[in-house]
Tab-separated table of N, CA and C in Angstrom:
chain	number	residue	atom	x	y	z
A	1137	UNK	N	-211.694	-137.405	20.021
A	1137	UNK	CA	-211.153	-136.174	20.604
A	1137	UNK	C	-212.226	-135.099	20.557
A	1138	UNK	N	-212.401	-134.302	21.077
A	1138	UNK	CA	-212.938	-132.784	21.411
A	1138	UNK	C	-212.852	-131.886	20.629
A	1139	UNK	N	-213.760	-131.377	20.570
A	1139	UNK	CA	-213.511	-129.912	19.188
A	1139	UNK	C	-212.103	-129.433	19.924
A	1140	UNK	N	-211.361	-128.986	18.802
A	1140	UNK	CA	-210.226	-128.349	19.376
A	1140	UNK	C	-210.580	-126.443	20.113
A	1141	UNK	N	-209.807	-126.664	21.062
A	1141	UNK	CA	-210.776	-125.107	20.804
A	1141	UNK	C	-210.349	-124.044	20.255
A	1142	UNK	N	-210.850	-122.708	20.544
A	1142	UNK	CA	-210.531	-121.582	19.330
A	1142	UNK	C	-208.909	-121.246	19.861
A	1143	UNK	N	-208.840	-120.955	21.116
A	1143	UNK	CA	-207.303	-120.428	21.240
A	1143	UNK	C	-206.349	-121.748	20.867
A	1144	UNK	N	-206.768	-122.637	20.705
A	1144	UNK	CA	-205.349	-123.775	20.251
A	1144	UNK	C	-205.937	-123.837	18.478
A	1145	UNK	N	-206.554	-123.440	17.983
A	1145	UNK	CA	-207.115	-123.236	16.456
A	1145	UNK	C	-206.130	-121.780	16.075
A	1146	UNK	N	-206.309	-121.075	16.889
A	1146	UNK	CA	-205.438	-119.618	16.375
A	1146	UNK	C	-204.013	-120.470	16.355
A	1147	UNK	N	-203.639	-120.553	17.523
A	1147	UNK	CA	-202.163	-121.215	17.896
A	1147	UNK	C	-201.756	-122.055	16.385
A	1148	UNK	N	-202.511	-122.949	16.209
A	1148	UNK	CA	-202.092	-124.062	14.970
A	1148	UNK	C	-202.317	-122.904	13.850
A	1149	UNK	N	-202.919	-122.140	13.416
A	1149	UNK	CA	-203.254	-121.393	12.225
A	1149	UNK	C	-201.742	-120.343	11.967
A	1150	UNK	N	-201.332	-119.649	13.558
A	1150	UNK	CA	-200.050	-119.111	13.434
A	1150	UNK	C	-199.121	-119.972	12.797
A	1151	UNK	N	-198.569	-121.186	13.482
A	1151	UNK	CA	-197.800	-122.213	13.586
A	1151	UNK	C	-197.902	-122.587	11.483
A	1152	UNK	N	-199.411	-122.516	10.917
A	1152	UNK	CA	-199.459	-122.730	9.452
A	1152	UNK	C	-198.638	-121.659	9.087
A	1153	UNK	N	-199.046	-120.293	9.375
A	1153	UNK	CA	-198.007	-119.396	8.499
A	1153	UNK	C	-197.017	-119.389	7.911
A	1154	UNK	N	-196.416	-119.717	9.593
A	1154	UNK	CA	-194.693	-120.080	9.400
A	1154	UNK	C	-194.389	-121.158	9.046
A	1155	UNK	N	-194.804	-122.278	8.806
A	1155	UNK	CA	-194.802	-123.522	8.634
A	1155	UNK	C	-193.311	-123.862	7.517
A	1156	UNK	N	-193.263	-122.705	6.531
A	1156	UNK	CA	-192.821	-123.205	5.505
A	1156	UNK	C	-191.341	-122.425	5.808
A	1157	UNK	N	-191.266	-121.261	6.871
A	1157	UNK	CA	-189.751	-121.355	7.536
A	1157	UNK	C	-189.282	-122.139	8.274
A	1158	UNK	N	-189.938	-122.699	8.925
A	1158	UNK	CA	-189.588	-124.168	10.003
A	1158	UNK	C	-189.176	-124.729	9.006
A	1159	UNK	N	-189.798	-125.494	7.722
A	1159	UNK	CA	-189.038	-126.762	6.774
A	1159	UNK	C	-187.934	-125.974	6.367
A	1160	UNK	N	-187.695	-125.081	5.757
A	1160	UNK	CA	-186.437	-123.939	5.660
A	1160	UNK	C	-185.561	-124.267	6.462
A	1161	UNK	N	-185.627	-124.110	7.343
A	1161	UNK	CA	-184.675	-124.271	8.812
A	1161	UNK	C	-184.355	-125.337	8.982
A	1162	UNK	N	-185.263	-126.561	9.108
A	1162	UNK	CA	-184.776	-127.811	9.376
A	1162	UNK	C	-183.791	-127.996	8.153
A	1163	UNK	N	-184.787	-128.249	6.966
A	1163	UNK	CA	-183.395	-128.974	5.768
A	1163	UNK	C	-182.067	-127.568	5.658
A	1164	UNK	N	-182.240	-126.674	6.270
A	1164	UNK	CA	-180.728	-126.141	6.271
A	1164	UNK	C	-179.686	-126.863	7.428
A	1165	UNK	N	-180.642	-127.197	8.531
A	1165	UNK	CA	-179.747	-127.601	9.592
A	1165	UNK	C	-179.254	-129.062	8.940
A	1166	UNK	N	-180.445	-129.714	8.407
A	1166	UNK	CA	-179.976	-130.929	7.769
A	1166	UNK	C	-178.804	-131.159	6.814
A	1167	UNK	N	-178.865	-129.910	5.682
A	1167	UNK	CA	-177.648	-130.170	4.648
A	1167	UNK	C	-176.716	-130.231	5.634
A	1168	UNK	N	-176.461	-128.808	6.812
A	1168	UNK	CA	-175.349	-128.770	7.346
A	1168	UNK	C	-174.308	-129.839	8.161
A	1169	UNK	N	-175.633	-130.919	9.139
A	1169	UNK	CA	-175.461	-132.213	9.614
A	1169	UNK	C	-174.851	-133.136	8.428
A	1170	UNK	N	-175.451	-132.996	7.031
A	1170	UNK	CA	-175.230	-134.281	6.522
A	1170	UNK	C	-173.480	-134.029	5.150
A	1171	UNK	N	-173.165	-132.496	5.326
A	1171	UNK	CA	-172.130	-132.424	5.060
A	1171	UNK	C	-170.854	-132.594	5.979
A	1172	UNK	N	-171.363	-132.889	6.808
A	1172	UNK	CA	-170.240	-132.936	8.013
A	1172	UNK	C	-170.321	-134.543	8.359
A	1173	UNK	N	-171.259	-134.884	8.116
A	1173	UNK	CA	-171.437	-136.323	8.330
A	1173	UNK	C	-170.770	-137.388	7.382
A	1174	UNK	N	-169.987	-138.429	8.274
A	1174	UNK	CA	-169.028	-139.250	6.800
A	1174	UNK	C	-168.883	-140.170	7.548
A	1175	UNK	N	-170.194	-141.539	7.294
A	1175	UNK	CA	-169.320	-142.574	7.830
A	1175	UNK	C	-168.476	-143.661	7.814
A	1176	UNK	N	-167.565	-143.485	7.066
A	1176	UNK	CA	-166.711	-143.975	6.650
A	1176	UNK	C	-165.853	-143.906	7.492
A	1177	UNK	N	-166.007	-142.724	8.053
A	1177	UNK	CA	-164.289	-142.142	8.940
A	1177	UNK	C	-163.337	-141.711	8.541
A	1178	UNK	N	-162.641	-141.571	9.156
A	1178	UNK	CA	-161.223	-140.730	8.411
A	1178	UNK	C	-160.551	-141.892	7.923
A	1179	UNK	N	-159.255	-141.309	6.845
A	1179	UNK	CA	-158.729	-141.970	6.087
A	1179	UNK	C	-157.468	-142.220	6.684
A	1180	UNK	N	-157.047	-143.345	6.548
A	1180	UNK	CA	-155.957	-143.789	7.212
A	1180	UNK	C	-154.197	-143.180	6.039
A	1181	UNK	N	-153.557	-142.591	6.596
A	1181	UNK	CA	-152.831	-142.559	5.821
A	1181	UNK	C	-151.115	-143.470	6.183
A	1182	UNK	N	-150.788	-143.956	5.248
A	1182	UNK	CA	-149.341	-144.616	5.735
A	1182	UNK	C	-148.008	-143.674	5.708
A	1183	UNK	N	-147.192	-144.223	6.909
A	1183	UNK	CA	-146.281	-143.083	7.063
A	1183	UNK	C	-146.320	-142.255	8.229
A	1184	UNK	N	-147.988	-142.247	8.371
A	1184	UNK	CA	-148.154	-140.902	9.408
A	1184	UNK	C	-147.731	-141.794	10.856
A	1185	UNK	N	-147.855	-140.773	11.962
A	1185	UNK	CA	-147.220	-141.172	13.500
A	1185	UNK	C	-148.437	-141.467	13.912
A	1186	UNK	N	-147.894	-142.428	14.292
A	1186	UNK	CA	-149.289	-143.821	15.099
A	1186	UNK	C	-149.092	-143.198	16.887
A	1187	UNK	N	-150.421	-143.059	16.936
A	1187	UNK	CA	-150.800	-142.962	18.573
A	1187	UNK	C	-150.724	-144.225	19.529
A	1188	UNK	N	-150.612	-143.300	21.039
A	1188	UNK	CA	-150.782	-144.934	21.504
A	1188	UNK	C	-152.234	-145.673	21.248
A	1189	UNK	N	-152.405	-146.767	22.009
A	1189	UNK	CA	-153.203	-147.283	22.243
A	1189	UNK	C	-154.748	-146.827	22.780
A	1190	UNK	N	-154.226	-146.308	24.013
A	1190	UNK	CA	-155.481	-145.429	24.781
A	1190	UNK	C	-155.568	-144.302	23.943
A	1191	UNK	N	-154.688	-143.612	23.504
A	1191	UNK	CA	-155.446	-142.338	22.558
A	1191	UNK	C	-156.115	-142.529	21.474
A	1192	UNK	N	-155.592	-143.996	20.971
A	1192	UNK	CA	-156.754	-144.180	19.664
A	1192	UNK	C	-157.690	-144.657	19.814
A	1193	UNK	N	-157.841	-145.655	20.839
A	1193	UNK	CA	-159.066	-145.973	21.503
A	1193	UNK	C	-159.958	-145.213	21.981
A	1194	UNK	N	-159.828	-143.821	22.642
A	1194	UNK	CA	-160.303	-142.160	22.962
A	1194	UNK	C	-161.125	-141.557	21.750
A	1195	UNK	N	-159.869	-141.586	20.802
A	1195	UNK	CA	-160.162	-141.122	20.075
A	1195	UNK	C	-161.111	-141.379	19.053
A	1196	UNK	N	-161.338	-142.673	18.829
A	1196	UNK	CA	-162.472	-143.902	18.363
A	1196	UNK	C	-163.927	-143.547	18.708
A	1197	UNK	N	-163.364	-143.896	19.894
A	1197	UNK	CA	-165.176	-143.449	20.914
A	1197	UNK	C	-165.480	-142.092	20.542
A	1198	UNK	N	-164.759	-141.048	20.631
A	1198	UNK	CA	-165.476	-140.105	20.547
A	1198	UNK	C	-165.684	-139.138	19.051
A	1199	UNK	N	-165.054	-140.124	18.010
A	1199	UNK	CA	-165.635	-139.997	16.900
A	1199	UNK	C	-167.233	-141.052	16.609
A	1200	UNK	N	-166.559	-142.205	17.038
A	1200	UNK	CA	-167.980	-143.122	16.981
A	1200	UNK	C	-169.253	-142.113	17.692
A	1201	UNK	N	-169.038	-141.411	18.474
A	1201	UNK	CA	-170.088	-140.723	19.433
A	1201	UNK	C	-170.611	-139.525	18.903
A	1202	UNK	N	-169.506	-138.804	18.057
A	1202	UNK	CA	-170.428	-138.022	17.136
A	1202	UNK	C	-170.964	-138.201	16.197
A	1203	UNK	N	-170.495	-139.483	15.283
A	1203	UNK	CA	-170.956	-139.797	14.311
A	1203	UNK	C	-172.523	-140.156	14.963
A	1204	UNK	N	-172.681	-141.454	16.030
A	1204	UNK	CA	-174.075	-141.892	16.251
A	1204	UNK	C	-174.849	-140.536	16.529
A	1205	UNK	N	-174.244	-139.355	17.070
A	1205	UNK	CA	-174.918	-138.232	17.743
A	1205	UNK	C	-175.460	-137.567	16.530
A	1206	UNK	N	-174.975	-137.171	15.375
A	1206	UNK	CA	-174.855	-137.014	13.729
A	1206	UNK	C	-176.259	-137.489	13.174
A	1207	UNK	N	-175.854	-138.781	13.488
A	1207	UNK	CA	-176.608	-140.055	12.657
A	1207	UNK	C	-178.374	-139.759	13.339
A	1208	UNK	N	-178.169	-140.021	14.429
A	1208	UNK	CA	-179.434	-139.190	15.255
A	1208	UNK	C	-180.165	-138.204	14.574
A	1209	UNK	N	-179.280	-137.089	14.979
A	1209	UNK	CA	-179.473	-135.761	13.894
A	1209	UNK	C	-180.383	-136.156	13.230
A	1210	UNK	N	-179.700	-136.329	12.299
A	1210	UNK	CA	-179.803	-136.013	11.041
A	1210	UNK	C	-181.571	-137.111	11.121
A	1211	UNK	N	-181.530	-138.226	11.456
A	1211	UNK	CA	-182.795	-138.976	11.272
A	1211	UNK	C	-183.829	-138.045	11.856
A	1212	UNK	N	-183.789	-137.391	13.056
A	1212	UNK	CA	-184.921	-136.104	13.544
A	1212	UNK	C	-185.348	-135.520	12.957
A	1213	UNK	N	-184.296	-134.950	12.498
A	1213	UNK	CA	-184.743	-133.702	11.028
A	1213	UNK	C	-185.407	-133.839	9.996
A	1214	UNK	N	-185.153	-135.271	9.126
A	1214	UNK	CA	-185.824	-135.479	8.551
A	1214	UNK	C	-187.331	-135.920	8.944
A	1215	UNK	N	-187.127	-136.609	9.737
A	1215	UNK	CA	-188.859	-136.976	10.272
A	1215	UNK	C	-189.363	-135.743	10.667
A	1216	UNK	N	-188.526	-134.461	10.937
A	1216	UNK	CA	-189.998	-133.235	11.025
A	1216	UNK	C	-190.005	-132.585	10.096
A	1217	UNK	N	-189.231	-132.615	8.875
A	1217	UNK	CA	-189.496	-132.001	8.043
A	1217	UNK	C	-190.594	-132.969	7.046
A	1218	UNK	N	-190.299	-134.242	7.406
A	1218	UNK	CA	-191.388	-134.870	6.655
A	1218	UNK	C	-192.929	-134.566	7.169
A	1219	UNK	N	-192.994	-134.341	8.603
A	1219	UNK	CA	-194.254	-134.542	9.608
A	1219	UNK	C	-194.284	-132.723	9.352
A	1220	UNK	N	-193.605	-131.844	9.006
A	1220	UNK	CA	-193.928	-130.467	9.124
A	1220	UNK	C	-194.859	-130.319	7.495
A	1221	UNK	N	-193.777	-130.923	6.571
A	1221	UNK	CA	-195.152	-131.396	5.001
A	1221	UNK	C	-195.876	-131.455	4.934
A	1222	UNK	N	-196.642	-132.595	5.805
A	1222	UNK	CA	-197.871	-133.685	5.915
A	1222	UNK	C	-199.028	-132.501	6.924
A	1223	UNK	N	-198.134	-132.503	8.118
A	1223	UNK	CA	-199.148	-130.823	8.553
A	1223	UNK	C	-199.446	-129.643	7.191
A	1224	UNK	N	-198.521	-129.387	7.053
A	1224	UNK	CA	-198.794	-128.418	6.096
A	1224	UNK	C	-200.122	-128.671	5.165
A	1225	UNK	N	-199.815	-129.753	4.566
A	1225	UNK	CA	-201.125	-130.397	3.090
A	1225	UNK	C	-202.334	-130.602	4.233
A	1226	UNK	N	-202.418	-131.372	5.933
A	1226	UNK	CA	-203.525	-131.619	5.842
A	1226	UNK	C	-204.052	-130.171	6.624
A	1227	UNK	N	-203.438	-129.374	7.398
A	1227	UNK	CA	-204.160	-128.097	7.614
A	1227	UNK	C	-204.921	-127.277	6.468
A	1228	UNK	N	-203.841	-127.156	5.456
A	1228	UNK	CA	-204.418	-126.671	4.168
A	1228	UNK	C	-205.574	-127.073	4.126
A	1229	UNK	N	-205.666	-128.446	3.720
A	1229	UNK	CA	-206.941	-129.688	3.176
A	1229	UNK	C	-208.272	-128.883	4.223
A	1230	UNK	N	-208.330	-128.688	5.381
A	1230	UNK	CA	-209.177	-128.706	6.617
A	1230	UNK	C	-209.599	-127.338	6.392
A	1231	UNK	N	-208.530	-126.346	6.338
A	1231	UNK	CA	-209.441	-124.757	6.080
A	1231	UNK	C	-209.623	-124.814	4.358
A	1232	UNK	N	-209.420	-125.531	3.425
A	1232	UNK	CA	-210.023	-126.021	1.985
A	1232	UNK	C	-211.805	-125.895	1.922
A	1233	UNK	N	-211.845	-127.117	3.199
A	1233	UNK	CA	-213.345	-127.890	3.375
A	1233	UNK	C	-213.965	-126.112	3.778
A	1234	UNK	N	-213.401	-124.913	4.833
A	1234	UNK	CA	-214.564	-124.242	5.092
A	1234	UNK	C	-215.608	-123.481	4.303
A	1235	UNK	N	-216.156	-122.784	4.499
A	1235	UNK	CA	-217.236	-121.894	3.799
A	1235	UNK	C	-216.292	-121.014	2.832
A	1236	UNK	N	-217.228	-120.455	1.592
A	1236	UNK	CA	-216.037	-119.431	1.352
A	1236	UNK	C	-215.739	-118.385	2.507
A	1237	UNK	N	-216.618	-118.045	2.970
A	1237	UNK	CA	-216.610	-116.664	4.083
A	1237	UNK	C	-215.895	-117.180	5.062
A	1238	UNK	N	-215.928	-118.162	5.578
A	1238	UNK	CA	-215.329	-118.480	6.583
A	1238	UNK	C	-213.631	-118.375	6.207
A	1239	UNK	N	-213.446	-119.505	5.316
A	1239	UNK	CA	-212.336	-119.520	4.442
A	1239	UNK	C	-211.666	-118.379	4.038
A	1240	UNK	N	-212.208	-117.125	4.037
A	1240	UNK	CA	-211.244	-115.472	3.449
A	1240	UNK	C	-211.220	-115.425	5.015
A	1241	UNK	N	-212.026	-115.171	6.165
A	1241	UNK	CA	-211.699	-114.595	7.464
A	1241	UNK	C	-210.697	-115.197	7.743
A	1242	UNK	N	-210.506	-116.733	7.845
A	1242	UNK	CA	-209.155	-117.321	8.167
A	1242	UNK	C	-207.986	-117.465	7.498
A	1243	UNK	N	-208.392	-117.194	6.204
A	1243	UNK	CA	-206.928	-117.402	5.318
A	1243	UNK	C	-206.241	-115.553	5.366
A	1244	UNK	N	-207.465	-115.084	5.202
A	1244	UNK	CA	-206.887	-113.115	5.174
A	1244	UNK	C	-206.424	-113.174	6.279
A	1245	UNK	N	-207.183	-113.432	7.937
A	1245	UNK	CA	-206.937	-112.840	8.785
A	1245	UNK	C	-205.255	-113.320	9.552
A	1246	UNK	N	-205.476	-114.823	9.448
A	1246	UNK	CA	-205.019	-115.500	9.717
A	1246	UNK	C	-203.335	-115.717	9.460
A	1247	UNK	N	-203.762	-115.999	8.168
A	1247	UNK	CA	-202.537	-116.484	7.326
A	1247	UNK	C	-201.981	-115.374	6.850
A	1248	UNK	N	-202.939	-114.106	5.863
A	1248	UNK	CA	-201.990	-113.170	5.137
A	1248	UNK	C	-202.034	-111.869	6.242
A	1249	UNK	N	-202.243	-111.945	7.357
A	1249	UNK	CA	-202.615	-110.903	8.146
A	1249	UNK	C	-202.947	-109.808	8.130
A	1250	UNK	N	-204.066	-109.969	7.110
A	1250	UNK	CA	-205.144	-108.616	6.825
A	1250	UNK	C	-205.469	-107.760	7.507
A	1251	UNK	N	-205.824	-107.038	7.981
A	1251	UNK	CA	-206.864	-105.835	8.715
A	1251	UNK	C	-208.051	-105.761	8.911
A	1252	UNK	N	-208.806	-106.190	9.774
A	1252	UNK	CA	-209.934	-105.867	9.705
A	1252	UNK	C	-211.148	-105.351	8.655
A	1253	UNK	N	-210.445	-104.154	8.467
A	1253	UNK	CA	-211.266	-103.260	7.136
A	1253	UNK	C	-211.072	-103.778	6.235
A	1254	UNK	N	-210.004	-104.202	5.518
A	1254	UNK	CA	-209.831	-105.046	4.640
A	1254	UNK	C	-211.197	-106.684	4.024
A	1255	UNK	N	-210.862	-106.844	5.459
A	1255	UNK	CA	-211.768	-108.295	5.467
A	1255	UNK	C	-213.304	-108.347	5.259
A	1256	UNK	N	-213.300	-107.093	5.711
A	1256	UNK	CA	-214.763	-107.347	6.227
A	1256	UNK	C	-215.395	-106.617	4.440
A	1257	UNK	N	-214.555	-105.824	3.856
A	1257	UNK	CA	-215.008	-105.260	2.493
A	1257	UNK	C	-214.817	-106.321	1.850
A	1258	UNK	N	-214.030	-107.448	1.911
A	1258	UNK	CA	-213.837	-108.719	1.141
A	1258	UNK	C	-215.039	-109.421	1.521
A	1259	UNK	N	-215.743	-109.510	2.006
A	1259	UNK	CA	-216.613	-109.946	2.173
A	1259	UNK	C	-218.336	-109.576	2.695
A	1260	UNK	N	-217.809	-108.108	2.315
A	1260	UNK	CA	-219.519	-107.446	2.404
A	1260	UNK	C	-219.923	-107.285	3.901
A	1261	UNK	N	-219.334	-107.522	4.857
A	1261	UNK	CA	-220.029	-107.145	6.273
A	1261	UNK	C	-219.445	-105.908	6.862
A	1262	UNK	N	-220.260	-106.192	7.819
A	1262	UNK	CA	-219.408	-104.503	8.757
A	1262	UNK	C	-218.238	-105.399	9.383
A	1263	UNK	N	-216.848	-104.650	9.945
A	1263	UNK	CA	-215.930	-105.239	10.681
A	1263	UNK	C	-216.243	-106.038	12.340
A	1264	UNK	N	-217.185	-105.652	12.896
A	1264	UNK	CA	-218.059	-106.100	13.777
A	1264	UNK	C	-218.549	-107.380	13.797
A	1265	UNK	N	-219.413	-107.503	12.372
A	1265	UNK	CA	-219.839	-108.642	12.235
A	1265	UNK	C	-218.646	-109.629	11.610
A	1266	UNK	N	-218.081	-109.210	11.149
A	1266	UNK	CA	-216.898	-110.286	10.305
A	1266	UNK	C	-215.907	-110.700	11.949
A	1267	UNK	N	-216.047	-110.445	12.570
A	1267	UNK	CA	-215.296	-110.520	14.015
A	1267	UNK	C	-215.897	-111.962	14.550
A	1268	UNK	N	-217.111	-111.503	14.590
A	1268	UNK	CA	-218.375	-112.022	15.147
A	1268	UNK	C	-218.221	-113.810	14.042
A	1269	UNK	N	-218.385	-113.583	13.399
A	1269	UNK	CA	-218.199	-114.771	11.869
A	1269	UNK	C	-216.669	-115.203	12.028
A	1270	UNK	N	-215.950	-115.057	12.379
A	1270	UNK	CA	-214.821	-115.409	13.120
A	1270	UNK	C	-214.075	-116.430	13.589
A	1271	UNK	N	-215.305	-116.056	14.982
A	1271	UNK	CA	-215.560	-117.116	16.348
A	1271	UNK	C	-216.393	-118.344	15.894
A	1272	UNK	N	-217.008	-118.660	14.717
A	1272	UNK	CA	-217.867	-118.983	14.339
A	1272	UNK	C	-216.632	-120.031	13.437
A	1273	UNK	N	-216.153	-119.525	12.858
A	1273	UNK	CA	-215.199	-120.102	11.447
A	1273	UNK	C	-214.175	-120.614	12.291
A	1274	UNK	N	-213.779	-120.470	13.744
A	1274	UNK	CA	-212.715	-120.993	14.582
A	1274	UNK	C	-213.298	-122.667	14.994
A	1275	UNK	N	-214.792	-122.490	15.228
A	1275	UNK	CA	-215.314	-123.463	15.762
A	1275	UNK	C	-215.561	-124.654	14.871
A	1276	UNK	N	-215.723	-124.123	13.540
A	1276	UNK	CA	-216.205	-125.008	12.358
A	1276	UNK	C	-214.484	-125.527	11.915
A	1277	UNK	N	-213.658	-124.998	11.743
A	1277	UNK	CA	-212.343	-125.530	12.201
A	1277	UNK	C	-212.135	-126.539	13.042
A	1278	UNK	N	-212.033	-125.802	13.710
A	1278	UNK	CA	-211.875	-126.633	15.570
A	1278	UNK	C	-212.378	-127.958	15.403
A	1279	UNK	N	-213.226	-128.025	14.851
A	1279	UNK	CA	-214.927	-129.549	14.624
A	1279	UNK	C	-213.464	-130.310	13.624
A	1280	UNK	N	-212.943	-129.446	12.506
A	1280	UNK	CA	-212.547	-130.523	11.216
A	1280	UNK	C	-211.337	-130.930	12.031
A	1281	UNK	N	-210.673	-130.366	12.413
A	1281	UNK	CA	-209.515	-130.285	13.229
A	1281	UNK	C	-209.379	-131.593	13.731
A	1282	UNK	N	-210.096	-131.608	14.712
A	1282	UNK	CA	-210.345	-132.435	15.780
A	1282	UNK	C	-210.583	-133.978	15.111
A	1283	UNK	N	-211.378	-133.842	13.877
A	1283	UNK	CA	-211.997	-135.433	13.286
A	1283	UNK	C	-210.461	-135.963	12.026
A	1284	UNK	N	-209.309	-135.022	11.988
A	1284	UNK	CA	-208.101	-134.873	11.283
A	1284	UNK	C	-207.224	-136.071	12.063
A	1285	UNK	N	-207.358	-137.091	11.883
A	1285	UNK	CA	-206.225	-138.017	12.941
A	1285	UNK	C	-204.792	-137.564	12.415
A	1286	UNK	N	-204.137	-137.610	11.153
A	1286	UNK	CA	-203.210	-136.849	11.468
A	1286	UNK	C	-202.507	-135.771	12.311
A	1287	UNK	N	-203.194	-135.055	12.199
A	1287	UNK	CA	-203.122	-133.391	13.256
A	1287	UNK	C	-203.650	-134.025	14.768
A	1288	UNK	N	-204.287	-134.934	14.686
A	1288	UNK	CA	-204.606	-135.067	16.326
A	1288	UNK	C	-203.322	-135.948	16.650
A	1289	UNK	N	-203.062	-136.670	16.175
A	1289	UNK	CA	-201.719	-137.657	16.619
A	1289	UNK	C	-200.485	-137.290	16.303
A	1290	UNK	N	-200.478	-135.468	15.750
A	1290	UNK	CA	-198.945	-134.890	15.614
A	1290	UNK	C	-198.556	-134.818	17.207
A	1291	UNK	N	-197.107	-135.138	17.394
A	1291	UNK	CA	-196.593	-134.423	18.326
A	1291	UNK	C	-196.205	-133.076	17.982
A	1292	UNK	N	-196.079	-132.353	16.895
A	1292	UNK	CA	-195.539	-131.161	16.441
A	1292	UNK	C	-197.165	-130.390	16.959
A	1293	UNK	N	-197.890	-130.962	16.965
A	1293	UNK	CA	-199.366	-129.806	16.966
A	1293	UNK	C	-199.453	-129.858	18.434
A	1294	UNK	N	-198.801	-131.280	19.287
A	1294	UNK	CA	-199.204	-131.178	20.754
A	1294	UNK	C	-198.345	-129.852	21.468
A	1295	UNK	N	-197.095	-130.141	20.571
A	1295	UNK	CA	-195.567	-129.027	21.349
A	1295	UNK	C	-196.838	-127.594	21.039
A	1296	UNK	N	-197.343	-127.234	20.305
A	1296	UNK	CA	-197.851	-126.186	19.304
A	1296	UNK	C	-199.145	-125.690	20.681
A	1297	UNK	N	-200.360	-126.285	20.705
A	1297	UNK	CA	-200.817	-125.787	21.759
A	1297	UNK	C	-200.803	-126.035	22.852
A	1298	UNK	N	-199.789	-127.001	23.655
A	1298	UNK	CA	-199.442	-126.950	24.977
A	1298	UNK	C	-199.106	-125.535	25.116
């Protein structure tokens, strides 16, 4: 694959921020799927008034149909909250490897969304040049990025910079 480039490097670096409300979100949607989820079915009780035929047969299918619809669910969710993890550790891992300098421009700028002035006193330059060192730290990214087969074979990173 191709150095990734800098505007799909910003894109994935946003996408890290939030990363850890997306898994939030999913395993909430998940508890919610998997408390509602029972496949067992309902409990038969004796005594009660028996339907006809076609209504329980109706009624069959379209419990069977939420349950498989459920069952679905619920398997999605977990596979992106597992695949949202695995992004998480190997993006980490990839801006780990950069420079330190490089490494504060992208983790300050990036991740804790520093200021300019801020950054550039974290690291001794004028704000100009730390701009400049940047474009530079996007590309040296972009390079690890790209040699990351995980992150290249996410579909979560393809949805991300399409």
């Amino acid at each position: 694959m191709d150095c990734v480039k800098d505007s799909a490097v910003e894109r994935i670096l946003k996408f890290y921020k939030y990363i850890d409300v997306d898994i939030k979100m999913a395993s909430e949607w998940l508890e919610q799927y998997e408390q509602g989820y029972n496949p067992l079915g309902a409990i038969s009780y004796n005594g009660m008034p028996k339907g006809t035929n076609l209504s329980d047969s109706t009624t069959t299918l379209a419990i069977k149909l939420v349950e498989a619809n459920t069952k679905e669910n619920i398997d999605t969710l977990k596979k992106r909250i597992t695949e949202l993890q695995k992004l998480k550790w190997e993006i980490f891992n990839e801006i780990s490897t950069l420079t330190p300098v490089h490494k504060t421009i992208v983790s300050e700028f990036y991740i804790k969304g520093r200021k300019w002035e801020y950054i550039a006193g974290q690291i001794n330059y004028s704000v100009r040049h730390s701009k400049n060192i940047r474009h530079v730290a996007l590309k040296d990214l972009g390079a690890r990025l790209s040699q990351n087969k995980y992150i290249v074979n996410s579909v979560i990173i393809d949805e991300i910079i399409k």
